[in-house]
XYZ file of N, CA and C in Angstrom:
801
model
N -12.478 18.324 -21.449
C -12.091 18.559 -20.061
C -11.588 17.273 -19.429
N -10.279 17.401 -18.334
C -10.084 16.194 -17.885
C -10.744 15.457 -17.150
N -12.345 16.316 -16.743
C -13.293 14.836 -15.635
C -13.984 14.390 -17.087
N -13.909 14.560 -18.278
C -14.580 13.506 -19.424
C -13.686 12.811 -20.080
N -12.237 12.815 -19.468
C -10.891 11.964 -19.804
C -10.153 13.254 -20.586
N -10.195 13.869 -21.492
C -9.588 14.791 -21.742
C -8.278 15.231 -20.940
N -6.711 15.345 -21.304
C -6.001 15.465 -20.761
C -5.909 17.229 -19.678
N -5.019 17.574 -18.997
C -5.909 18.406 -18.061
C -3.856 18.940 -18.000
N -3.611 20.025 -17.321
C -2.600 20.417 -17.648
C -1.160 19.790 -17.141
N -1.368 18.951 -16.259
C -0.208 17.882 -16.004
C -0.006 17.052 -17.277
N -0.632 16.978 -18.104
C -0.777 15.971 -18.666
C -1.562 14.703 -18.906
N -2.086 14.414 -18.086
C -3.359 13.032 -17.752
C -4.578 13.526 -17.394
N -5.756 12.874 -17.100
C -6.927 13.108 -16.760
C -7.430 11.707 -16.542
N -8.547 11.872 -15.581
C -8.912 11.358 -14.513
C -9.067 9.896 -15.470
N -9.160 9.591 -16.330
C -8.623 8.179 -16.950
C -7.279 7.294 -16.833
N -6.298 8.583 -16.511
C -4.819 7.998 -16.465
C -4.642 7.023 -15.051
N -3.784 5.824 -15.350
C -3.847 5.234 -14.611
C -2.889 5.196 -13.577
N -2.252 5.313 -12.359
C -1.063 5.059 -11.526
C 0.037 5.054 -12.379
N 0.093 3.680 -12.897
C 1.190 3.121 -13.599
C 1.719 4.256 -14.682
N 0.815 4.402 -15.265
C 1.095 5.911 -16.369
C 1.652 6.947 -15.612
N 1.118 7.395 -15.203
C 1.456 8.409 -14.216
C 2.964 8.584 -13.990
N 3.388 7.497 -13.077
C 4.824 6.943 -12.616
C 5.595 6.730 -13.686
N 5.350 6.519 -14.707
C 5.744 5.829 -15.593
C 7.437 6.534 -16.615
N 8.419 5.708 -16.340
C 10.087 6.119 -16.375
C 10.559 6.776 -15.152
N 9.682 6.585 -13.903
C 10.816 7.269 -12.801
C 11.373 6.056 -12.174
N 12.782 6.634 -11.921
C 13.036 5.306 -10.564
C 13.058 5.955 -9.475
N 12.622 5.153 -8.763
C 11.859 5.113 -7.328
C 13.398 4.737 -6.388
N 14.312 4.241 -7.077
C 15.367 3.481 -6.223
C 16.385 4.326 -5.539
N 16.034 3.715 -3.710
C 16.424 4.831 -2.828
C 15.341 5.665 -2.345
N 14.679 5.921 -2.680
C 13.392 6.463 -1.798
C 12.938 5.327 -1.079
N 12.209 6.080 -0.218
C 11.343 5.243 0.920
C 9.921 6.095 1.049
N 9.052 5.090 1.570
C 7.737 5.829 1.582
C 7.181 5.001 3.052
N 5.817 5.531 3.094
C 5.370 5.288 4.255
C 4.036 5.339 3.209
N 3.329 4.339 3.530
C 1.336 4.332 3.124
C 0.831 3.858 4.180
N -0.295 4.580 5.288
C -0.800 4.157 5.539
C -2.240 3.463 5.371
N -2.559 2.474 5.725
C -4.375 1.997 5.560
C -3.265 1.441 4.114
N -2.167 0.407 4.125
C -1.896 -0.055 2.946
C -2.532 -1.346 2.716
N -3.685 -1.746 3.893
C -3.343 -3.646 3.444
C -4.973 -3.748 2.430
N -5.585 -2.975 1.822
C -6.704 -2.927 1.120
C -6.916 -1.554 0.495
N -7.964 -1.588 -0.484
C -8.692 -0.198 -1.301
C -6.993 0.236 -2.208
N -7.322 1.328 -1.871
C -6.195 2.258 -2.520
C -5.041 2.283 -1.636
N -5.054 1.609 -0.527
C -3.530 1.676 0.249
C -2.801 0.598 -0.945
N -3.226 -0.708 -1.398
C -2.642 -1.635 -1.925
C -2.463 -1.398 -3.206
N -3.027 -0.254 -4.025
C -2.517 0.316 -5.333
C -1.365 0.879 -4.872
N -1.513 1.538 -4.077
C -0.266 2.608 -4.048
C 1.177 2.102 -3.737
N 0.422 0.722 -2.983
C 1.961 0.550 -2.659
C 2.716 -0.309 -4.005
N 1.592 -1.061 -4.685
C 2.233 -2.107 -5.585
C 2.987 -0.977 -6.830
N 2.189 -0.013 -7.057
C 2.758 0.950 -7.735
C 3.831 1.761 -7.221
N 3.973 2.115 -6.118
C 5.369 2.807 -5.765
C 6.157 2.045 -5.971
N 6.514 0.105 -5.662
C 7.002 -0.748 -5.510
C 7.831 -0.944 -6.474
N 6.982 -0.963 -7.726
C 7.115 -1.257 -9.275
C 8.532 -0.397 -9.189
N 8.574 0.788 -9.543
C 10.224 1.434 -9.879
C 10.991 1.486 -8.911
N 10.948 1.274 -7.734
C 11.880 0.477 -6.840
C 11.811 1.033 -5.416
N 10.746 2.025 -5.131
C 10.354 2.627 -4.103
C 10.580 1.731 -2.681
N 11.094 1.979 -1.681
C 11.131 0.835 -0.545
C 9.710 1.490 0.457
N 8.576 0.349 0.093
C 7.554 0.939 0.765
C 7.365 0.686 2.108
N 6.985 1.302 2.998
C 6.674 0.666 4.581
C 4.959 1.034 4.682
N 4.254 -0.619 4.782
C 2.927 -0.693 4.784
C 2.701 -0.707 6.169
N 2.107 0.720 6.717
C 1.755 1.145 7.865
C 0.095 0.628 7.853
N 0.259 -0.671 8.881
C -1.302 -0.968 8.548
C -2.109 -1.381 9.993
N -2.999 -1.414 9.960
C -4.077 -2.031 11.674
C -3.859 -3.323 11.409
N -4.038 -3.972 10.672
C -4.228 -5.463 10.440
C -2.630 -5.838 9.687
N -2.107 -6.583 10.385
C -0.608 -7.187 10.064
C -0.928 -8.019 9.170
N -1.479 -8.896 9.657
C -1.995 -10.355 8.594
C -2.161 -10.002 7.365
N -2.981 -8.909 7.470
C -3.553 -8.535 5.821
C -2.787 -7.803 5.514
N -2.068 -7.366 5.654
C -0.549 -6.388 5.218
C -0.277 -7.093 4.828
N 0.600 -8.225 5.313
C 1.632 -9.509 4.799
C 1.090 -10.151 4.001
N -0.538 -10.523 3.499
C -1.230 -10.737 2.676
C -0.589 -10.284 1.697
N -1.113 -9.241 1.849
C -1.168 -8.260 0.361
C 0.856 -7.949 -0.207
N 1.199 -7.812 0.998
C 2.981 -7.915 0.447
C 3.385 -9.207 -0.120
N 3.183 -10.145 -0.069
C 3.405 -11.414 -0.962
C 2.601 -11.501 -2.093
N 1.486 -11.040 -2.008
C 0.955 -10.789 -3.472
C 1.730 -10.442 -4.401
N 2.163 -8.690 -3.682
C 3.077 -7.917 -4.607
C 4.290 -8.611 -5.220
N 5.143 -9.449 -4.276
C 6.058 -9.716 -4.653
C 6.069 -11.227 -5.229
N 4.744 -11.962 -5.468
C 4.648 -12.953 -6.087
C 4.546 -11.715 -8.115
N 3.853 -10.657 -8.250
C 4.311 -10.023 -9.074
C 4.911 -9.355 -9.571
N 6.054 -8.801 -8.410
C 7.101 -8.348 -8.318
C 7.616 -8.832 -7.401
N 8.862 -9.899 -7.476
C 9.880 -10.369 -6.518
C 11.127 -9.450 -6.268
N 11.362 -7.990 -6.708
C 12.274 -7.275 -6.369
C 11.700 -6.471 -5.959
N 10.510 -6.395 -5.086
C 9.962 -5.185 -4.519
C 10.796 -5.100 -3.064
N 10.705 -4.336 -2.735
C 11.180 -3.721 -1.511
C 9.757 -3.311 -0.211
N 9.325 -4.019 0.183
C 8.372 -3.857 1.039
C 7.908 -4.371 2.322
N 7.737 -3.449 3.330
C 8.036 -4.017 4.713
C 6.468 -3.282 5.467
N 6.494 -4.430 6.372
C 4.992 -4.094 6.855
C 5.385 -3.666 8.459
N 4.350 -2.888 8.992
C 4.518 -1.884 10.510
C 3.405 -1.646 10.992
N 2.756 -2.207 12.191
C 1.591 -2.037 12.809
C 1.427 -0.681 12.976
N 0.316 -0.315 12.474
C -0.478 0.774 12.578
C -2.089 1.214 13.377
N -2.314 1.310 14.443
C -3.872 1.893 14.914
C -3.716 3.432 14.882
N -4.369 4.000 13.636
C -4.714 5.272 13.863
C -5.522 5.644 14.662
N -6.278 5.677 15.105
C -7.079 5.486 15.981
C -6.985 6.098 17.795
N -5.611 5.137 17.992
C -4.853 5.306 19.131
C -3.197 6.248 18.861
N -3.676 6.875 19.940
C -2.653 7.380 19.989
C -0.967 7.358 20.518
N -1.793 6.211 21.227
C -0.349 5.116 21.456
C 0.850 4.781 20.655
N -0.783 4.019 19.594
C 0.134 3.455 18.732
C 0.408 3.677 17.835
N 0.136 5.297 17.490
C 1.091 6.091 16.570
C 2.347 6.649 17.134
N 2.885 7.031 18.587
C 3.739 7.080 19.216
C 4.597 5.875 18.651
N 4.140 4.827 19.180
C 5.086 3.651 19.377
C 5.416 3.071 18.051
N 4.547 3.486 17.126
C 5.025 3.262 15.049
C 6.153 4.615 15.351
N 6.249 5.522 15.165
C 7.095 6.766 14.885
C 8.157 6.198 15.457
N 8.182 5.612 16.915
C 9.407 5.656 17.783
C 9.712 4.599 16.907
N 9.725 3.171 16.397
C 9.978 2.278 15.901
C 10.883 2.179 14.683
N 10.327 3.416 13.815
C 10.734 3.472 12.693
C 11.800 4.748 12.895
N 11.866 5.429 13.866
C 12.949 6.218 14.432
C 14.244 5.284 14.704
N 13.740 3.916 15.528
C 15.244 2.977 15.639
C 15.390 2.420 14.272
N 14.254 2.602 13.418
C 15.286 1.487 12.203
C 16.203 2.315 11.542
N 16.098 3.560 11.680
C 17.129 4.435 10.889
C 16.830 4.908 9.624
N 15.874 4.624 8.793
C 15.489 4.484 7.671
C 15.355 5.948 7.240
N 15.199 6.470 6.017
C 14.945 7.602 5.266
C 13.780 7.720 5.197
N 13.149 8.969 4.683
C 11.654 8.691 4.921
C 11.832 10.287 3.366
N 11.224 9.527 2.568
C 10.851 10.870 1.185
C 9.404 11.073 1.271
N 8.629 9.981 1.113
C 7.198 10.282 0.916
C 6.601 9.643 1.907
N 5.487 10.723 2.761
C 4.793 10.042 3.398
C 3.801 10.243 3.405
N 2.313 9.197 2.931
C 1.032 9.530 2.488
C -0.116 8.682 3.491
N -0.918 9.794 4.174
C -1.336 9.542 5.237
C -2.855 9.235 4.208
N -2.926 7.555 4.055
C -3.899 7.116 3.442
C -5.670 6.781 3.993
N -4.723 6.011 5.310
C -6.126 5.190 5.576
C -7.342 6.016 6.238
N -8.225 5.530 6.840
C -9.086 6.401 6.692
C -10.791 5.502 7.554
N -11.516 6.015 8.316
C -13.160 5.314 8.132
C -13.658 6.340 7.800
N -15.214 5.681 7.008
C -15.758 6.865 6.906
C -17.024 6.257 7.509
N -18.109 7.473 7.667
C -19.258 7.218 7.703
C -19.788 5.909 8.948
N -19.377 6.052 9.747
C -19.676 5.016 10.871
C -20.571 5.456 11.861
N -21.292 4.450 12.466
C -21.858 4.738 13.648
C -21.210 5.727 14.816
N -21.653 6.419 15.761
C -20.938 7.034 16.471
C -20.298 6.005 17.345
N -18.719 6.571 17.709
C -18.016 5.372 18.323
C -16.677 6.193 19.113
N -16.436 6.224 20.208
C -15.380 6.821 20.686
C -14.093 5.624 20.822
N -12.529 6.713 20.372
C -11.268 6.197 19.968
C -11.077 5.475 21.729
N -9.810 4.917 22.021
C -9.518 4.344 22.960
C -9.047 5.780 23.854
N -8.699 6.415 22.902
C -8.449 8.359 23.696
C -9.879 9.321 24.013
N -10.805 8.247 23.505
C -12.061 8.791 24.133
C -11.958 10.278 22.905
N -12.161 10.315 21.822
C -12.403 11.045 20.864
C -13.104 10.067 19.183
N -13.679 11.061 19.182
C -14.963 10.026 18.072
C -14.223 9.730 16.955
N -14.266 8.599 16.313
C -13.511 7.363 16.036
C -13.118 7.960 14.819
N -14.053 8.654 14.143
C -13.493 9.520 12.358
C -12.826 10.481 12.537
N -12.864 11.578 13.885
C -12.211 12.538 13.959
C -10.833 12.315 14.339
N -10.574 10.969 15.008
C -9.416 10.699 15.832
C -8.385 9.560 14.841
N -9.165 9.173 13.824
C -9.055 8.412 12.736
C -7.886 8.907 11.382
N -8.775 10.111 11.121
C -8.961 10.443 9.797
C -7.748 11.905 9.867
N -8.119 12.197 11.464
C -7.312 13.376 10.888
C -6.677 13.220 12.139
N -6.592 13.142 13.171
C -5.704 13.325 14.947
C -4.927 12.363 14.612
N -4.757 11.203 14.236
C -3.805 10.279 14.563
C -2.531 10.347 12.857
N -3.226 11.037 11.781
C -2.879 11.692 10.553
C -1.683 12.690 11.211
N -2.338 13.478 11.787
C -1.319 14.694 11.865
C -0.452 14.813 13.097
N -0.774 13.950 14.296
C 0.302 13.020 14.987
C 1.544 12.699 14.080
N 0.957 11.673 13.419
C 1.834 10.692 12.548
C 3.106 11.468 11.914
N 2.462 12.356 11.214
C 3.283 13.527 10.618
C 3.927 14.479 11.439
N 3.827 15.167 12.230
C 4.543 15.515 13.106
C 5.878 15.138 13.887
N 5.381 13.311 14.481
C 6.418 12.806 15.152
C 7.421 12.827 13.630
N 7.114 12.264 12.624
C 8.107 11.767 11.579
C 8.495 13.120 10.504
N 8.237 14.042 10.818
C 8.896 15.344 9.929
C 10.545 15.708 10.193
N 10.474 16.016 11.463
C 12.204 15.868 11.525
C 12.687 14.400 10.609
N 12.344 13.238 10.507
C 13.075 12.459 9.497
C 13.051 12.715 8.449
N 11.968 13.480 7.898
C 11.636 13.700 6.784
C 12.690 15.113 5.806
N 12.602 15.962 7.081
C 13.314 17.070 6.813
C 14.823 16.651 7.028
N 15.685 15.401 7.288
C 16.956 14.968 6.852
C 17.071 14.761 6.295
N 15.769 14.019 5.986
C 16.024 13.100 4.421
C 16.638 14.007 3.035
N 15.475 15.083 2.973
C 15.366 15.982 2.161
C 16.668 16.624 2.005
N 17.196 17.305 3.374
C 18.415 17.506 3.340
C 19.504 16.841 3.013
N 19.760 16.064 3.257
C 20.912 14.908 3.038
C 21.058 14.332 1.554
N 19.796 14.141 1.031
C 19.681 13.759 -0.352
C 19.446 14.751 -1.565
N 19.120 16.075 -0.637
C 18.503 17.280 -1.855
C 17.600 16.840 -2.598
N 16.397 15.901 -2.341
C 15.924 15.789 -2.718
C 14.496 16.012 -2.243
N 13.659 16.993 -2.783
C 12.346 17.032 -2.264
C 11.026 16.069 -1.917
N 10.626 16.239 -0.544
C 10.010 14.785 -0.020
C 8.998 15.590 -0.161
N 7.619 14.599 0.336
C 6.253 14.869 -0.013
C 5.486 14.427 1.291
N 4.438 15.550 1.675
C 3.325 14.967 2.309
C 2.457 14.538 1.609
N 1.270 13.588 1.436
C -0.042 13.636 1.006
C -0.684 13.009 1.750
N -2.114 14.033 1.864
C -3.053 13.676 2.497
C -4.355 13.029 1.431
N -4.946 11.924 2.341
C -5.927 11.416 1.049
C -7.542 12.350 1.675
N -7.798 13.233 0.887
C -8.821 13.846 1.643
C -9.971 12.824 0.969
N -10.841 14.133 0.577
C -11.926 13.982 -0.053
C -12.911 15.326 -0.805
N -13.475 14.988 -2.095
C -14.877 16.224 -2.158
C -15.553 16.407 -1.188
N -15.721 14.942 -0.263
C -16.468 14.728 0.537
C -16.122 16.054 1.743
N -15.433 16.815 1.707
C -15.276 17.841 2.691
C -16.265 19.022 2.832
N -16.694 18.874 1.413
C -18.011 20.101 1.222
C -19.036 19.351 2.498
N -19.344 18.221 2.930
C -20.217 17.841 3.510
C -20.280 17.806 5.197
N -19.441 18.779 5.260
C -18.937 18.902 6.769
C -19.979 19.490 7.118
N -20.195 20.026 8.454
C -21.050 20.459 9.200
C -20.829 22.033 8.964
N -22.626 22.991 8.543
C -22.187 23.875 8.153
C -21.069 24.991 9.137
N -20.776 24.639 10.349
C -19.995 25.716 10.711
C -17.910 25.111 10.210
N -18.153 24.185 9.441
C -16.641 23.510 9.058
C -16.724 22.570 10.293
N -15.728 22.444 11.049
C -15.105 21.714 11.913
C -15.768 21.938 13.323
N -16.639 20.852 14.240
C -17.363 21.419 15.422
C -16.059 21.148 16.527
N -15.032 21.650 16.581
C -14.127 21.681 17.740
C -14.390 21.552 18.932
N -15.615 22.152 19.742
C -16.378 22.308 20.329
C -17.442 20.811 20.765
N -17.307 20.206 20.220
C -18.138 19.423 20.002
C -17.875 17.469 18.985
N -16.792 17.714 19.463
C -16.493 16.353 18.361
C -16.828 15.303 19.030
N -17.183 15.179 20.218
C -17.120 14.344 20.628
C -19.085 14.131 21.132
N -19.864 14.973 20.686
C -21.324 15.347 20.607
C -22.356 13.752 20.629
N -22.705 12.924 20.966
C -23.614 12.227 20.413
C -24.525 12.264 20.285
N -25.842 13.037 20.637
C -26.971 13.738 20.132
C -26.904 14.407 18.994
N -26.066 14.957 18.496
C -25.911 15.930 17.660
C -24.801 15.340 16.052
N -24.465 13.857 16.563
C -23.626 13.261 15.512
C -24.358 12.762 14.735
N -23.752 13.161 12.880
C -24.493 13.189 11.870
C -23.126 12.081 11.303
N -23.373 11.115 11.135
C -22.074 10.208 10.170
C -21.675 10.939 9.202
N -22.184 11.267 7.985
C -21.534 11.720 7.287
C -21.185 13.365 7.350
N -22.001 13.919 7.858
C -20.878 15.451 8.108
C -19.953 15.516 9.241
N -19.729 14.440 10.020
C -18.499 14.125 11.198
C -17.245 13.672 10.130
N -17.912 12.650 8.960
C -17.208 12.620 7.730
C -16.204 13.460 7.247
N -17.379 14.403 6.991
C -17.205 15.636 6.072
C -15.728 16.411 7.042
N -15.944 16.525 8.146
C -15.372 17.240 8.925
C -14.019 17.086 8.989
N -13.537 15.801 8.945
C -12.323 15.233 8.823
C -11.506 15.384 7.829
N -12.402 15.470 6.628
C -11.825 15.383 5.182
C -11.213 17.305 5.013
N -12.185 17.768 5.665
C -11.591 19.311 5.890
C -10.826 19.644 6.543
N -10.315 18.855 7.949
C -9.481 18.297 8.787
C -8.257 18.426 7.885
N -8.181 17.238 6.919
C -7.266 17.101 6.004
C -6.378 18.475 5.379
N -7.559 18.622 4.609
C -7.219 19.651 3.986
C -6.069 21.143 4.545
N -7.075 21.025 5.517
C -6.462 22.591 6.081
C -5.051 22.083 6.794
N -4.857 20.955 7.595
C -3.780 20.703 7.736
C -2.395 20.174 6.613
N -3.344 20.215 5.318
C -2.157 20.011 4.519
C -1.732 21.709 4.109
N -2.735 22.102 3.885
C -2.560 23.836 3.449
C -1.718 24.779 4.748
N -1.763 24.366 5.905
C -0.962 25.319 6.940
C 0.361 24.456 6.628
N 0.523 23.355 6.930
C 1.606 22.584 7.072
C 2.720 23.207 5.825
N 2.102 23.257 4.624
C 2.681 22.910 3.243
C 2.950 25.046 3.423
N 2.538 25.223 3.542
C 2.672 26.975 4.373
C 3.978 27.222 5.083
N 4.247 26.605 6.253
C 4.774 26.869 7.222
C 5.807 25.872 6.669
N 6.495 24.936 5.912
C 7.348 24.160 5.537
C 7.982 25.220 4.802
N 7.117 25.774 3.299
C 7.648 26.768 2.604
C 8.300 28.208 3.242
N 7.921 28.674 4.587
C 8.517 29.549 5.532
C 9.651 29.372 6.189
N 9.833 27.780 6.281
C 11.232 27.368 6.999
C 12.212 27.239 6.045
N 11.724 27.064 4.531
C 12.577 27.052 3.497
C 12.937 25.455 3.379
N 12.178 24.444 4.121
C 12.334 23.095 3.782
C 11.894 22.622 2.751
N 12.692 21.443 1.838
C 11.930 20.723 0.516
C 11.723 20.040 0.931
N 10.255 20.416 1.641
C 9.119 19.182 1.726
C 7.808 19.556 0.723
N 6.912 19.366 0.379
C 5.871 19.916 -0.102
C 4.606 18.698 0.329
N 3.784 19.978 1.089
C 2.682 18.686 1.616
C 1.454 19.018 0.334
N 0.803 18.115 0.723
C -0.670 17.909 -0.523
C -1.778 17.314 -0.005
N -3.237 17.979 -0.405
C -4.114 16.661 -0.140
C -4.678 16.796 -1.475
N -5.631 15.958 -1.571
C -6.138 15.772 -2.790
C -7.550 14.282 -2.503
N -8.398 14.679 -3.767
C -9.659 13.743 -3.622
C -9.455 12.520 -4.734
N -9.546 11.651 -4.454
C -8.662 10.567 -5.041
C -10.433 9.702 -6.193
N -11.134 10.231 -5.886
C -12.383 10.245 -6.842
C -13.420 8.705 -6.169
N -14.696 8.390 -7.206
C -15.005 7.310 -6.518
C -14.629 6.047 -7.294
N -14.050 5.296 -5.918
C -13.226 4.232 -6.688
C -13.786 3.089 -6.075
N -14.082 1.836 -7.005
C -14.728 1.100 -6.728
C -13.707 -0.240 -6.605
N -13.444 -0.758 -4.567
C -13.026 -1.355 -4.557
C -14.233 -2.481 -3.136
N -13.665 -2.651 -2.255
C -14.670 -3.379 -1.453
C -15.233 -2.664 -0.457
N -15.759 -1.671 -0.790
C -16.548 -0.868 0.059
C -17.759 -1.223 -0.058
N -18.475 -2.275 -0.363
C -19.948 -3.044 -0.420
C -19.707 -4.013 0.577
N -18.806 -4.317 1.483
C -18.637 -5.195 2.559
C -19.199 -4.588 3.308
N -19.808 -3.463 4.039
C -20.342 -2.804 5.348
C -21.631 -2.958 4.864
N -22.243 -2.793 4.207
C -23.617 -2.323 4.255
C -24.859 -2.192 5.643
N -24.441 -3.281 6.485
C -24.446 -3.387 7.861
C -24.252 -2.070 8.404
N -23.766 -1.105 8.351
C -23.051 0.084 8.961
C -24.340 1.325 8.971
N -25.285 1.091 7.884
C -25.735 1.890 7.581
C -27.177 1.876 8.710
N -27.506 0.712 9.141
C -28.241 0.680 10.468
C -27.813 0.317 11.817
N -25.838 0.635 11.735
C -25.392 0.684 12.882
C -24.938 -0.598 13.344
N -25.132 -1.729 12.878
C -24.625 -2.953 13.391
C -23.327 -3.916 12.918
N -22.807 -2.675 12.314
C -21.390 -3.238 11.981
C -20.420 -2.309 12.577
N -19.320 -3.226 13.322
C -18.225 -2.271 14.117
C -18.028 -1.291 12.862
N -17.107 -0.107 13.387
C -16.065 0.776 12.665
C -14.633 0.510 12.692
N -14.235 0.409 11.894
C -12.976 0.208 11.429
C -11.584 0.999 10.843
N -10.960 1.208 11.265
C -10.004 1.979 10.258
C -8.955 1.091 9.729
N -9.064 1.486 8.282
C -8.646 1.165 7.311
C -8.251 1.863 6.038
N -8.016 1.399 4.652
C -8.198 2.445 3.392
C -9.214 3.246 3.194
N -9.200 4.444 3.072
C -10.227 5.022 3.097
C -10.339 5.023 1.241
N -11.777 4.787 0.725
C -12.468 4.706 -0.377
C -13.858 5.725 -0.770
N -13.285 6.911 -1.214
C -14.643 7.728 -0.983
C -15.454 7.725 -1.762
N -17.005 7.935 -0.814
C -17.687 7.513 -2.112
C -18.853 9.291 -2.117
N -19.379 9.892 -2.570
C -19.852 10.650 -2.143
C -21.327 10.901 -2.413
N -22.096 9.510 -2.040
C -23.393 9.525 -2.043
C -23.292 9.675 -0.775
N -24.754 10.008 -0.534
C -25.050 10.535 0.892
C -25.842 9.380 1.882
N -24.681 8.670 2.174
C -25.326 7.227 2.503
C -23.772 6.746 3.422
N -24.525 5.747 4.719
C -23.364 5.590 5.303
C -22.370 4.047 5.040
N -21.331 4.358 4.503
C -20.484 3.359 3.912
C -19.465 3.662 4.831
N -18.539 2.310 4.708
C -16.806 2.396 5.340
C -15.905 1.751 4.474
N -15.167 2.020 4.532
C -14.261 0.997 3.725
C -13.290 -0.003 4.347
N -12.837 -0.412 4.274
C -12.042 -1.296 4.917
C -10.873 -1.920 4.728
């Protein structure tokens, strides 16, 4: 079976690596969007889209560490194509004012993978006064996507070539609160559980990739949205440990899931 490495019907299993994966496409002429790129799995994805010639735009909270991590890349790849774009998911501002931005650069847009992510944090309300994972993980996600689908749906058109949503969910969605999603209530602090506010988001995900990827196929657009659980991956998600008795801010960033029942963030 492919969770004991065993190949699985794409071809790979959960051993295969990025690079494999990708491996003989060119990327050249596409454009992508990652957000939560400047750490965890935002910074795989991008060095790997990079590699066959993908022009990535690292949608990130932290600039510094974006530009970090983009000179990395291109100290190992000097023909990468990669440009960094302030990102607060979080706010809803300043997902407005990213969309409008990248609306004046003119740019194409094929893939856009709504990465970053907190998990598991103290209770904490967004600057929109909505709790910081819900407004995080999935409100400022499906903002994002929204403002930038009309680009997306030119792209597609203009190039005939089919673009992509992906959402980075999680397993972690089974752990939502048993009624799914408290709509009613997201914003609750008596009643906030970190990790099934977690959970909630990651289902968040989901269902908005499943209506979206629905209602795209109804308009007859080649877009195809996706989420998917990206497994537990061990990158610097042992930096919070602080979090777990509340005395470390929340952050959004790469989201890194882990699915013990314990409160972690990633960063």
């Amino acid at each position: 079976m492919w969770i004991f490495g065993g190949k699985g019907p794409s071809g790979y299993s959960a051993r295969s690596t990025a690079e494999e994966v990708t491996q003989g496409i060119d990327g050249t002429g596409f454009t992508a969007i990652v957000t939560g790129a400047s750490s965890g799995i935002g910074v795989e994805t991008t060095r790997v889209l990079a590699l066959p010639g993908v022009h990535v735009i690292m949608a990130v909270r932290n600039v510094d560490a974006g530009r970090s991590v983009k000179e990395a890349i291109l100290e190992e790849l000097p023909s990468a194509k990669i440009d960094v774009m302030e990102l607060d998911l979080s706010s809803m501002a300043s997902v407005r004012k990213f969309a409008l931005d990248y609306q004046s650069s003119a740019l194409p847009l094929n893939l856009l993978i709504n990465n970053a992510g907190v998990m598991a944090c103290p209770f904490t309300l967004s600057q929109d006064n909505i709790e910081l994972q819900f407004a995080t993980n999935h409100i400022g996600h499906f903002l994002l996507t929204n403002l930038l689908l009309e680009i997306m749906k030119k792209t597609s058109q203009e190039s005939n070539v089919e673009g992509r949503v992906v959402n980075v969910s999680s397993g972690g969605h089974r752990l939502a609160y048993r009624e799914g999603i408290r709509f009613e209530k997201i914003n609750n602090e008596t009643e906030y559980n970190a990790i099934q506010a977690y959970g909630q988001t990651k289902l968040a995900n989901i269902l908005h990739a499943n209506e979206l990827a629905r209602r795209l196929k109804e308009e007859g657009v080649q877009i195809t949205a996706n989420s998917l659980h990206p497994g537990v991956i061990v990158t610097n998600i042992a930096r919070h440990h602080g979090i777990f008795n509340g005395k470390s801010p929340c952050r959004a960033s790469s989201i890194i899931d882990a699915m013990a029942k314990k409160c972690v963030l990633a960063s």
